[in-house]
Coordinates of C-alpha atoms and ligand atoms in Angstrom, one line a residue:
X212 CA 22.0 16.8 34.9
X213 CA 18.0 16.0 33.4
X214 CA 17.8 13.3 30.9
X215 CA 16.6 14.7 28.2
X216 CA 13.3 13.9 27.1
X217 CA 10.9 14.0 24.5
X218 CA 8.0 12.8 22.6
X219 CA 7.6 10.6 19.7
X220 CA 4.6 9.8 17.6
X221 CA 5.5 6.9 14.8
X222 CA 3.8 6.2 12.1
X223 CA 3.4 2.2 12.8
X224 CA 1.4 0.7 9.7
X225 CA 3.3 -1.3 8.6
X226 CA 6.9 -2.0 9.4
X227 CA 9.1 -0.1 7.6
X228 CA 8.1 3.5 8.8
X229 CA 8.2 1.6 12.7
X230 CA 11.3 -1.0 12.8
X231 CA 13.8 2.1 12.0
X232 CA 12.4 4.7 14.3
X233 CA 12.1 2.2 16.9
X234 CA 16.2 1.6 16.5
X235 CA 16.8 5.1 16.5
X236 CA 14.8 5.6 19.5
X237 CA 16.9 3.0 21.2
X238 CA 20.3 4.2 19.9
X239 CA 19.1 7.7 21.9
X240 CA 18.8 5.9 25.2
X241 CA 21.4 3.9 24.9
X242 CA 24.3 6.2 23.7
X243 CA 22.9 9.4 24.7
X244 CA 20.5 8.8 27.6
X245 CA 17.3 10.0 26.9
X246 CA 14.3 9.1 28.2
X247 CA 12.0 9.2 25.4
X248 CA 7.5 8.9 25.5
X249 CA 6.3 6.7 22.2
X250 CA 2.7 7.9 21.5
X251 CA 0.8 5.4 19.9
X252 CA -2.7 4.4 18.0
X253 CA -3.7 0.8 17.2
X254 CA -5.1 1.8 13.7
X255 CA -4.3 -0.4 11.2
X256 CA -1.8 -2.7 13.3
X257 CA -1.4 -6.4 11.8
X258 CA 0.2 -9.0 14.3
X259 CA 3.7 -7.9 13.8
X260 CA 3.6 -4.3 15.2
X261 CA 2.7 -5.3 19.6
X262 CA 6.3 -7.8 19.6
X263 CA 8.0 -4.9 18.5
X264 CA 6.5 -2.5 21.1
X265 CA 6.8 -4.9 23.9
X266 CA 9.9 -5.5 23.4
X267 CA 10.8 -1.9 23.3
X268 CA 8.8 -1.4 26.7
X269 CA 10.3 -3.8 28.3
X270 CA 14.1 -3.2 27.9
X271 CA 15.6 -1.6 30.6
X272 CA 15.7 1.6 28.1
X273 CA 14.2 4.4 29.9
X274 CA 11.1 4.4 27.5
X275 CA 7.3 4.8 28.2
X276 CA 4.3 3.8 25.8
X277 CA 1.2 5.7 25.8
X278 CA -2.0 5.1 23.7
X279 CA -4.1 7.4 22.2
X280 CA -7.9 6.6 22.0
X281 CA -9.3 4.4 19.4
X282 CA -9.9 6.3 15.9
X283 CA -11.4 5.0 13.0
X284 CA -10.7 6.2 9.3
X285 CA -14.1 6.6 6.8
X286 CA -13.6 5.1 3.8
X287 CA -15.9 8.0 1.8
X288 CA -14.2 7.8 -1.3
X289 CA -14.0 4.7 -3.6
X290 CA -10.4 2.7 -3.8
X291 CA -9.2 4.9 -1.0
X292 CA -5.5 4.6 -0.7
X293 CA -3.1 4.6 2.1
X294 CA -1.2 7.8 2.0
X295 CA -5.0 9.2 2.4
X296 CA -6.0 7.5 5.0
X297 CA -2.6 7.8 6.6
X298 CA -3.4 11.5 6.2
X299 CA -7.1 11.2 7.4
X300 CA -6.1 9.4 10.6
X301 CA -3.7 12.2 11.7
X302 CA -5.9 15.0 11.6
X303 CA -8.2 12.6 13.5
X304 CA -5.4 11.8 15.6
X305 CA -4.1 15.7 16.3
X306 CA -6.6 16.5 19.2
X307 CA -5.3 13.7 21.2
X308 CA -1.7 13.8 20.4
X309 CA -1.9 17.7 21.4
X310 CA -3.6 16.7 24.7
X311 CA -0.6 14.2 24.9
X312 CA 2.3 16.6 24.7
X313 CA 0.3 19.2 26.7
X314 CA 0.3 17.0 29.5
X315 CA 4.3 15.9 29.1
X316 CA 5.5 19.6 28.8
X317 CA 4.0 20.3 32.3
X318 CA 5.3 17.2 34.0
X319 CA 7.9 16.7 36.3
X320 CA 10.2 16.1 33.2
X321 CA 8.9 17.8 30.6
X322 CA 9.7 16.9 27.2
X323 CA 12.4 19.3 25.2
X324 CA 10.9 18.0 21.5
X325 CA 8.6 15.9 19.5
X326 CA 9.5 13.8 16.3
X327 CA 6.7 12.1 14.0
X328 CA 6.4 10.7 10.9
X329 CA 7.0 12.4 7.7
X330 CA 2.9 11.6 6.8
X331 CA 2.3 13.4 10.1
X332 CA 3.2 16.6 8.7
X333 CA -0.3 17.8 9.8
X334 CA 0.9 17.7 13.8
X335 CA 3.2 20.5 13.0
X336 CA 0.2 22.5 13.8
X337 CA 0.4 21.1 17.4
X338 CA 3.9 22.0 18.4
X339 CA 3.7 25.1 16.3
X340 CA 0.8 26.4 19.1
X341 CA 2.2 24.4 21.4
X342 CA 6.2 26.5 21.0
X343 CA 7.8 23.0 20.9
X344 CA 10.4 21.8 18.5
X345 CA 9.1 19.3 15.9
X346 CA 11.2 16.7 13.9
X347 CA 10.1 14.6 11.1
X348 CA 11.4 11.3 10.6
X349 CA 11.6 9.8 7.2
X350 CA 12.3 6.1 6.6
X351 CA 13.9 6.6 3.0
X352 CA 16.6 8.5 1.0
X353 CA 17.7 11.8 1.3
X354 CA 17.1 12.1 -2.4
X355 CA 13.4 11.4 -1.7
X356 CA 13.6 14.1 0.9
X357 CA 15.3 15.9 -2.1
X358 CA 12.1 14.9 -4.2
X359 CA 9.7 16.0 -1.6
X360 CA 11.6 19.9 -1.5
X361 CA 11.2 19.9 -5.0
X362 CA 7.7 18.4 -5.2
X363 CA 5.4 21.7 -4.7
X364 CA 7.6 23.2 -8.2
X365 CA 7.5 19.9 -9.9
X366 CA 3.8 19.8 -10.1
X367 CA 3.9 23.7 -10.8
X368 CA 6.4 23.0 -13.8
X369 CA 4.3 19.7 -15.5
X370 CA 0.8 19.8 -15.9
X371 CA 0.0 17.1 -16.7
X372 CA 0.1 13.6 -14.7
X373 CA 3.3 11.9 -14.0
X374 CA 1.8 8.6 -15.3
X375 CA 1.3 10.2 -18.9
X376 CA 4.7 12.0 -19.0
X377 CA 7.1 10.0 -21.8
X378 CA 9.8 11.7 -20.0
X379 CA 12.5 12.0 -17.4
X380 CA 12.7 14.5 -14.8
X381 CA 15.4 16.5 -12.6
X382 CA 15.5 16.9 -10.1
X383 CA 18.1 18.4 -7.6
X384 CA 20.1 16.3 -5.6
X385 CA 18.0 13.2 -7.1
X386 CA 19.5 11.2 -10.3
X387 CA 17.6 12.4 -13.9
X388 CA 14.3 9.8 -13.2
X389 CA 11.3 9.3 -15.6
X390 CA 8.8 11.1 -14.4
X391 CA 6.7 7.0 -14.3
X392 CA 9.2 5.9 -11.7
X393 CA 8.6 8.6 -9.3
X394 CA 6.4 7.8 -6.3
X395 CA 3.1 5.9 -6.2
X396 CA 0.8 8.2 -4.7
X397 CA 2.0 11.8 -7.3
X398 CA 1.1 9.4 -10.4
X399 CA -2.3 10.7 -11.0
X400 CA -3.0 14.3 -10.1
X401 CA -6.9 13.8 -10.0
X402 CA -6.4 11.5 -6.6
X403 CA -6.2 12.3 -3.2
X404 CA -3.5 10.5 -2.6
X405 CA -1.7 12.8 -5.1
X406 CA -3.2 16.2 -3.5
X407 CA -1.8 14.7 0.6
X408 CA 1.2 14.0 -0.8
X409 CA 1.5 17.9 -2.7
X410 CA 0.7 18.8 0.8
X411 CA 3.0 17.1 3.2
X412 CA 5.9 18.1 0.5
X413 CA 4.7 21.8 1.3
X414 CA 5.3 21.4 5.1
X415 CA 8.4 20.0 5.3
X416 CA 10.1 23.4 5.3
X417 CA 8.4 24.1 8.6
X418 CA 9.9 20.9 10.7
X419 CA 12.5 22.3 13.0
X420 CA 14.7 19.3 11.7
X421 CA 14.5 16.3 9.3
X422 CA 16.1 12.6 10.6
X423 CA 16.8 10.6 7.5
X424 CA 17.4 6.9 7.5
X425 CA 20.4 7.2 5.3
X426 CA 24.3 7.8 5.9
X427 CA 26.0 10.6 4.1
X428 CA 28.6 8.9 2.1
X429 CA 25.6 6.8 0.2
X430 CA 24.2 9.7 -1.1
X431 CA 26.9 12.6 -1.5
X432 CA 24.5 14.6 -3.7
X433 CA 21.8 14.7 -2.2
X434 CA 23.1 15.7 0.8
X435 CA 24.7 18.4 -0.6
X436 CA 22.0 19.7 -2.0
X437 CA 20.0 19.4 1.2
X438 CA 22.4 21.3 3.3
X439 CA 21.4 25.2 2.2
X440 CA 20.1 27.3 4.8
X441 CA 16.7 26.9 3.2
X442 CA 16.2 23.6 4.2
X443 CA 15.9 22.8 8.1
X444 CA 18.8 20.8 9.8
X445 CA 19.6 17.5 8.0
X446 CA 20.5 14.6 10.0
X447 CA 21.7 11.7 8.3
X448 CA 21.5 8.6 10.9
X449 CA 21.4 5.5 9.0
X450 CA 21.5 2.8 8.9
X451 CA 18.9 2.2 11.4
X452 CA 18.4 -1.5 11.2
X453 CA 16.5 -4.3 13.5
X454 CA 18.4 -7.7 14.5
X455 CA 16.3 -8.6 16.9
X456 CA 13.2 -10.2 15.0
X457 CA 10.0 -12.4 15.6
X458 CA 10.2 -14.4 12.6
X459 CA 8.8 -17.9 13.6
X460 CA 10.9 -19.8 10.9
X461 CA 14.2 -18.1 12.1
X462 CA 15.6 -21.2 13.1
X463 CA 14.8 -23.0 10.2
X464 CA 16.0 -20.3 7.9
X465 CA 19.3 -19.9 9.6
X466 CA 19.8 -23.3 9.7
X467 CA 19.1 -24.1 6.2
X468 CA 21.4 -21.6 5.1
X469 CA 24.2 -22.9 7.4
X470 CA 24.5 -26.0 4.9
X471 CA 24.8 -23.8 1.4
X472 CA 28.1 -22.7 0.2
X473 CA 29.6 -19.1 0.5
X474 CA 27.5 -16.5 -1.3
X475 CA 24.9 -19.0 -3.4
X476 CA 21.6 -18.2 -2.3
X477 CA 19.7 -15.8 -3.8
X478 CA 17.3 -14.1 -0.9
X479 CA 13.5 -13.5 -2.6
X480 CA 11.4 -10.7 -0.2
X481 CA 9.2 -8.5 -0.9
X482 CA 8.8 -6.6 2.4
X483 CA 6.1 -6.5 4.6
X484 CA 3.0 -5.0 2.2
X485 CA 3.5 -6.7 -1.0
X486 CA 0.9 -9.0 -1.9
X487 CA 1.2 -11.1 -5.7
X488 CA -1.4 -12.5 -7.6
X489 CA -1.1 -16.0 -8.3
X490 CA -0.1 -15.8 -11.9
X491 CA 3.6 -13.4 -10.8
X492 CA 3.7 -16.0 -8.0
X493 CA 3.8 -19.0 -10.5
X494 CA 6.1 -17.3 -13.4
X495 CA 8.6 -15.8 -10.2
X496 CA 8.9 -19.5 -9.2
X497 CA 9.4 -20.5 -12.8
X498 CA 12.0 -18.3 -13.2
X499 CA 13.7 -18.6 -10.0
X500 CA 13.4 -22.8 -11.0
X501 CA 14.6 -22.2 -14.3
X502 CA 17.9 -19.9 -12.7
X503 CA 19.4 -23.2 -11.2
X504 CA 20.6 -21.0 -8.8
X505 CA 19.5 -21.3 -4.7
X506 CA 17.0 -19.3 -3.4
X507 CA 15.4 -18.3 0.3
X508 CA 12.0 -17.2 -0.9
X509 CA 9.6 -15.4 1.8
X510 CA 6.6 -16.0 0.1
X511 CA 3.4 -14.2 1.2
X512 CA -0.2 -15.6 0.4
X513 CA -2.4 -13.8 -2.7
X514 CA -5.7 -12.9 -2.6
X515 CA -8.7 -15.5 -4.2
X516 CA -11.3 -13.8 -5.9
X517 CA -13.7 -11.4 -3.5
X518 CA -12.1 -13.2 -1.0
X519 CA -10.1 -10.5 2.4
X520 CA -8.3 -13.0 3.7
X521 CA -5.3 -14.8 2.1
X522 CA -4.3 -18.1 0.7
X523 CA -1.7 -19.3 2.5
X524 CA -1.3 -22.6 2.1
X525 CA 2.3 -23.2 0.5
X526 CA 1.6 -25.8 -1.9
X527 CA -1.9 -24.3 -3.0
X528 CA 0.2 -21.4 -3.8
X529 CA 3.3 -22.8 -5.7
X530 CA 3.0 -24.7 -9.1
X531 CA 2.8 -27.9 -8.9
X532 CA 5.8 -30.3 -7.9
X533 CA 7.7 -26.9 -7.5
X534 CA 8.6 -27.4 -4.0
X535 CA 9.5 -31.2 -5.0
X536 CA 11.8 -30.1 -8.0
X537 CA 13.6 -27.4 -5.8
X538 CA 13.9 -29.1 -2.6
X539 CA 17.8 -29.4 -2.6
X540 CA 18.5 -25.7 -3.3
X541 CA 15.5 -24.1 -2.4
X542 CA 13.0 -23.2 0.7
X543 CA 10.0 -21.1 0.9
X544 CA 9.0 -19.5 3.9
X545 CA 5.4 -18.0 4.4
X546 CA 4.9 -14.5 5.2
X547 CA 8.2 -13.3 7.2
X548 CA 11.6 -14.4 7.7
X549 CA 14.7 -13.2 9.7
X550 CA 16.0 -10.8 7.0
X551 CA 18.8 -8.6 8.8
X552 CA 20.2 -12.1 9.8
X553 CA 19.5 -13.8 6.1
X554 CA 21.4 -10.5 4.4
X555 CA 24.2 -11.1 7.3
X556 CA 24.8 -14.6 7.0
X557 CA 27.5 -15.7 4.7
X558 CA 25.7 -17.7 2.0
X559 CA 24.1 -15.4 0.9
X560 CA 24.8 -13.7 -2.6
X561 CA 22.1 -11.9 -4.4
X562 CA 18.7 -10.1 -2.9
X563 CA 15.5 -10.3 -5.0
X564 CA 14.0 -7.1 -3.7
X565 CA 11.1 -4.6 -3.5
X566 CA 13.5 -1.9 -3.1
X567 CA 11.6 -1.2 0.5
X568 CA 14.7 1.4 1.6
X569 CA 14.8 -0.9 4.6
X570 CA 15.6 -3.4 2.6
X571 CA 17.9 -1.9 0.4
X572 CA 19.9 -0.6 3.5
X573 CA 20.3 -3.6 4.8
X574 CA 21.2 -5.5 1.6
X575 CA 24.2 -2.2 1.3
X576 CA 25.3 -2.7 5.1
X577 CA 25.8 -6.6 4.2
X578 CA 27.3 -6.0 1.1
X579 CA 24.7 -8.2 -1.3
X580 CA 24.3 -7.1 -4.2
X581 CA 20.4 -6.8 -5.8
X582 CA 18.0 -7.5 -8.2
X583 CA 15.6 -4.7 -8.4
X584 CA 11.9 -5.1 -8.4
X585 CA 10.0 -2.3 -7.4
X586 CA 6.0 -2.3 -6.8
X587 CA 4.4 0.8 -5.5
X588 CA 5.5 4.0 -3.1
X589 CA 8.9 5.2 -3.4
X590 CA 10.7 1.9 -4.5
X591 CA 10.9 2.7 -8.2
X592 CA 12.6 5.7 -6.9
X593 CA 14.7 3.3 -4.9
X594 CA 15.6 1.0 -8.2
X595 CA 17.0 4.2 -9.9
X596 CA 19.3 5.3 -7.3
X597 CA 20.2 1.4 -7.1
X598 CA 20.6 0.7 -10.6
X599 CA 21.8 4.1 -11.8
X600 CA 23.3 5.8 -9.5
X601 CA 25.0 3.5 -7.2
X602 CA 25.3 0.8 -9.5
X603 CA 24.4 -2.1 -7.3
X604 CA 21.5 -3.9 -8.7
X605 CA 20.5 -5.3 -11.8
X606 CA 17.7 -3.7 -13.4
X607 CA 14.5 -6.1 -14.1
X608 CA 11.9 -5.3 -17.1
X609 CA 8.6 -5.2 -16.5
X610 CA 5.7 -5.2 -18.5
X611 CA 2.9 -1.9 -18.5
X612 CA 0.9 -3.6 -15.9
X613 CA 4.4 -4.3 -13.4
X614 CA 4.0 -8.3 -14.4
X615 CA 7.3 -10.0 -14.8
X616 CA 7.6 -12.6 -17.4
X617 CA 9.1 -16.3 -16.1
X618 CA 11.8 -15.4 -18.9
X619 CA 12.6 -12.1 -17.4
X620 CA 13.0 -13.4 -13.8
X621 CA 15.4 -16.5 -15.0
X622 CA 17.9 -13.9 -17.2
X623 CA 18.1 -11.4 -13.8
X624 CA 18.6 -14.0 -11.7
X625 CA 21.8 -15.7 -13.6
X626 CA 23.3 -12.3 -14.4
X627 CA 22.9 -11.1 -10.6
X628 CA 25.0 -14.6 -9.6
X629 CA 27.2 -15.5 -12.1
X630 CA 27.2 -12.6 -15.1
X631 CA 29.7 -9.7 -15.6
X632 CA 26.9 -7.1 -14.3
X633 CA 26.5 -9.5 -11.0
X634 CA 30.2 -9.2 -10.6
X635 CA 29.9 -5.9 -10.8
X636 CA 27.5 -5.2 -8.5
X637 CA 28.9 -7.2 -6.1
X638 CA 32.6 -5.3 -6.4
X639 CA 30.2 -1.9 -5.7
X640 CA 28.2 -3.1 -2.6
X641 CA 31.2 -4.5 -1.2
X642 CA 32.8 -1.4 -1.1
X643 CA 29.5 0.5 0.4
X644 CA 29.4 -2.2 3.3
X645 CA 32.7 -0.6 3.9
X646 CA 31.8 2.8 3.7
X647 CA 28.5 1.6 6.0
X648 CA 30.7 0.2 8.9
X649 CA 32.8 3.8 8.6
X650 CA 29.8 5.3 8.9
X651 CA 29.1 3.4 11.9
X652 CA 32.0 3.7 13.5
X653 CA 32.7 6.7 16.9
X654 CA 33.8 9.1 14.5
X655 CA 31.8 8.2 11.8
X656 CA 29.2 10.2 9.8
X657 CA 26.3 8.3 11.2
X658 CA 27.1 8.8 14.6
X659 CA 28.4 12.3 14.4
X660 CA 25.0 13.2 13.2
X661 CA 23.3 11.0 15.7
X662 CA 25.3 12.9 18.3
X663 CA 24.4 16.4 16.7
X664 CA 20.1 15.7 16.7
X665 CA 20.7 14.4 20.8
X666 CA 22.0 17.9 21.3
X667 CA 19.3 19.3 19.4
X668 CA 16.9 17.2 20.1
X669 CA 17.7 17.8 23.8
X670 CA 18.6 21.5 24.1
X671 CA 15.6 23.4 22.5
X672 CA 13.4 24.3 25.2
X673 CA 9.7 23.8 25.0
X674 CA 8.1 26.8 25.5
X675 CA 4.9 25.8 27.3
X676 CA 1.9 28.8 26.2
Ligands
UDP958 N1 11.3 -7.7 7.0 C1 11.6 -8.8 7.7 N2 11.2 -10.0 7.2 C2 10.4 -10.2 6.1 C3 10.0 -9.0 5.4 C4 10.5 -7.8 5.8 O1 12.4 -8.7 8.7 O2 10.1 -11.3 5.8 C5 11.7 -6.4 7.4 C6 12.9 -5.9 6.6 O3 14.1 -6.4 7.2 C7 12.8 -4.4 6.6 C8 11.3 -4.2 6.8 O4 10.7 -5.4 7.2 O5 13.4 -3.9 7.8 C9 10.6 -3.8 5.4 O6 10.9 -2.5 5.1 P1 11.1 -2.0 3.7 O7 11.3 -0.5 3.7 O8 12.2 -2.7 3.0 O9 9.7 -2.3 2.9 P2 8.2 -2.1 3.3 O10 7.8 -3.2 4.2 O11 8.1 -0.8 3.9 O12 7.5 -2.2 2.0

């Protein structure tokens, strides 16, 4: 028989839409032999993005890389955010990812489907002319993909912006949410981000399937509610998580946690966009000083003045003496750090987090509980399924402008590692990690589903025009 094969277009600024797609890409090929084309565009690629790919390219997996020319984005609107370039770039992008897929459906072995990004919703115009079957592949919740089916009403319903709303929202399949914690880029209804975002929710409908980095017995809710005949086929095949890194401190990380005791390091990261001014950096290192608790902090440099590139020298960025006080329960690490391997490794008990999904999937799969510090896109979203419907973080106030006081950061810390909520927390996540590995496991939810999209993915013909 063929191997089935098809076509996949990631979205790879950044690391969290790429690391889990690449993982599912490789769970295809390995446990369901396909051979699988990754289209891809240099725009906006940092240094961590070519490892990744190499590595991919040069497994014995049967999978082939191929680059689309060069585009560039005009920034002709001022403070231009990324869900609009993101947007901008794909309709720049669509000519060239349709000559692409033209060419694979009248190879030798041509390709049976195409998945992209759920940004990318603008390529469903390719496979819609070109007959193929498109997937989109979203690196969060299903009750985010609830959100984003409900999205086109919601903004029909309210009109006024999000960011001036005193009031909580529902939404179906998502828990009751103030209408402030929902996602960055809907905030303000006079932006662009606000009017892409509008958009791709409207298109999601059309996808011939949606993959979501989740597993079903996470969020029983939401995938209830996703599974109606009005939505397109749901396929819950989390979590999709990276062990293999390219952190240049992994040994030192790894090792350094070997000598702590079971479960008494608190892990600080912040994923792989967040950038802090120097006045959250010096009151989080307060407060994580004033905890007494240990801590693994991946600290990332902040920006000085009109200045593009980053300070990143450690002790120009911590207060003074910090690293001197802390040095026998604590270590800073610049920029990236092995997390999958941190959240895996015994001694550690507590995750700082961003509520990245990534992230927050990995803390669940290692059963550690969190302490909830959202900063822009979907992770406020995140921190209320975490801290209100799950029950696995500890929530973490914030002032109007997002800044956490030295106070604040000290009081989450101690209750995540030795207060009644911690416990608490812990008891829950332990009992997800559970339901994670199940998951997991050959009969599991996870890999049922993963098993149902490789048929899918594999038996709808494209039907070349
Ligand atoms: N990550 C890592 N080391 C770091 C920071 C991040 O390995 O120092 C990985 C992390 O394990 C996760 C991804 O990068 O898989 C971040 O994704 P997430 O969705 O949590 O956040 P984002 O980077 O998209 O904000």
């Amino acid at each position: 028989m063929e191997k089935p094969h098809i076509a996949i277009f990631p979205l790879s600024v950044g690391m969290g839409h790429l690391l889990p797609l690449a993982e599912f890409v490789k769970r295809l090929c390995e446990f369901h032999g396909f051979s699988i084309t990754l289209i891809i565009s240099k725009w906006m690629w940092t240094s961590q993005q070519p490892p990744l790919l190499q590595r991919l390219a040069s497994s014995a997996l049967d999978i082939r890389i191929t680059e689309i020319p060069h585009i560039t984005v005009d920034e002709d609107e001022p403070d231009m955010k990324i869900e609009t370039k993101v947007s901008k770039f794909v309709l720049k992008a669509k000519p060239h990812i349709e000559e692409v897929l033209l060419q694979l459906s009248h190879s030798s072995s041509p390709i049976s489907a195409f998945i992209t990004d759920f940004f990318c919703t603008d390529l469903l115009d390719v496979t819609t002319k070109l007959k193929m079957a498109s997937y989109l592949f979203v690196p969060s919740s299903a009750s985010f993909v609830c959100f984003m089916f409900h999205l086109p009403k919601l903004v029909s319903e309210i009109n006024v912006s999000f960011k001036d709303a005193d009031f909580e929202v529902e939404i179906p399949g998502h828990p009751l949410i103030p209408a402030r914690d929902l996602l960055t880029p809907v905030q303000d209804r006079s932006t662009s981000a606000f009017k892409w975002m509008v958009h791709h929710a409207s298109r999601f409908k059309e996808a011939s399937g949606i993959l979501i980095n989740t597993f079903a017995e996470l969020e029983e809710e939401a995938m209830k509610t996703l599974s109606t005949p009005a939505t397109p086929s749901i396929y819950p095949i989390g979590p999709l998580m990276c062990t293999e890194t390219d952190a240049p401190d992994e040994s030192s990380c790894l090792k350094w946690l070997d000598e702590q005791p079971p479960s008494s390091v608190l892990f600080v990261a912040f994923g792989s966009g967040a950038i802090f001014s120097r006045e959250q950096i010096i009151d989080l290192a307060i407060g994580l000083e004033a905890s007494s608790h240990r801590f693994l902090w991946v600290l990332r440099g902040y920006k000085s003045g009109d200045s593009s590139s980053l300070e990143t020298d450690i002790s120009q960025l911590l207060p003074e003496g910090f690293q001197s006080r802390t040095m026998d329960r604590g270590l800073v690490v610049l920029n990236w750090a092995p997390q999958v391997r941190i959240l895996s490794h015994l001694s550690t008990g507590g995750f700082l987090s961003h509520c990245g999904w990534n992230s927050t999937l990995e803390s669940v799969s290692h059963g550690v509980p969190m302490i909830g510090w959202p900063l822009f896109a979907e992770q406020r979203m995140n921190k209320v399924i975490l801290v209100r419907q799950i029950q696995v973080a500890i929530d973490l106030k914030m002032e109007s402008t997002g800044f956490v006081r030295r106070e604040e950061v000290e009081r989450a810390v101690r209750e995540l590692m030795e207060g009644e909520e911690g416990s608490k927390a812990r008891k829950k996540m332990k009992e997800l990690k559970d339901k994670a590995k199940l998951a997991m496991m050959e009969e599991g939810s996870t890999m049922k589903a993963t098993a149902d999209a490789a048929t899918d993915l594999s038996q709808r013909p494209s039907l070349n025009p």
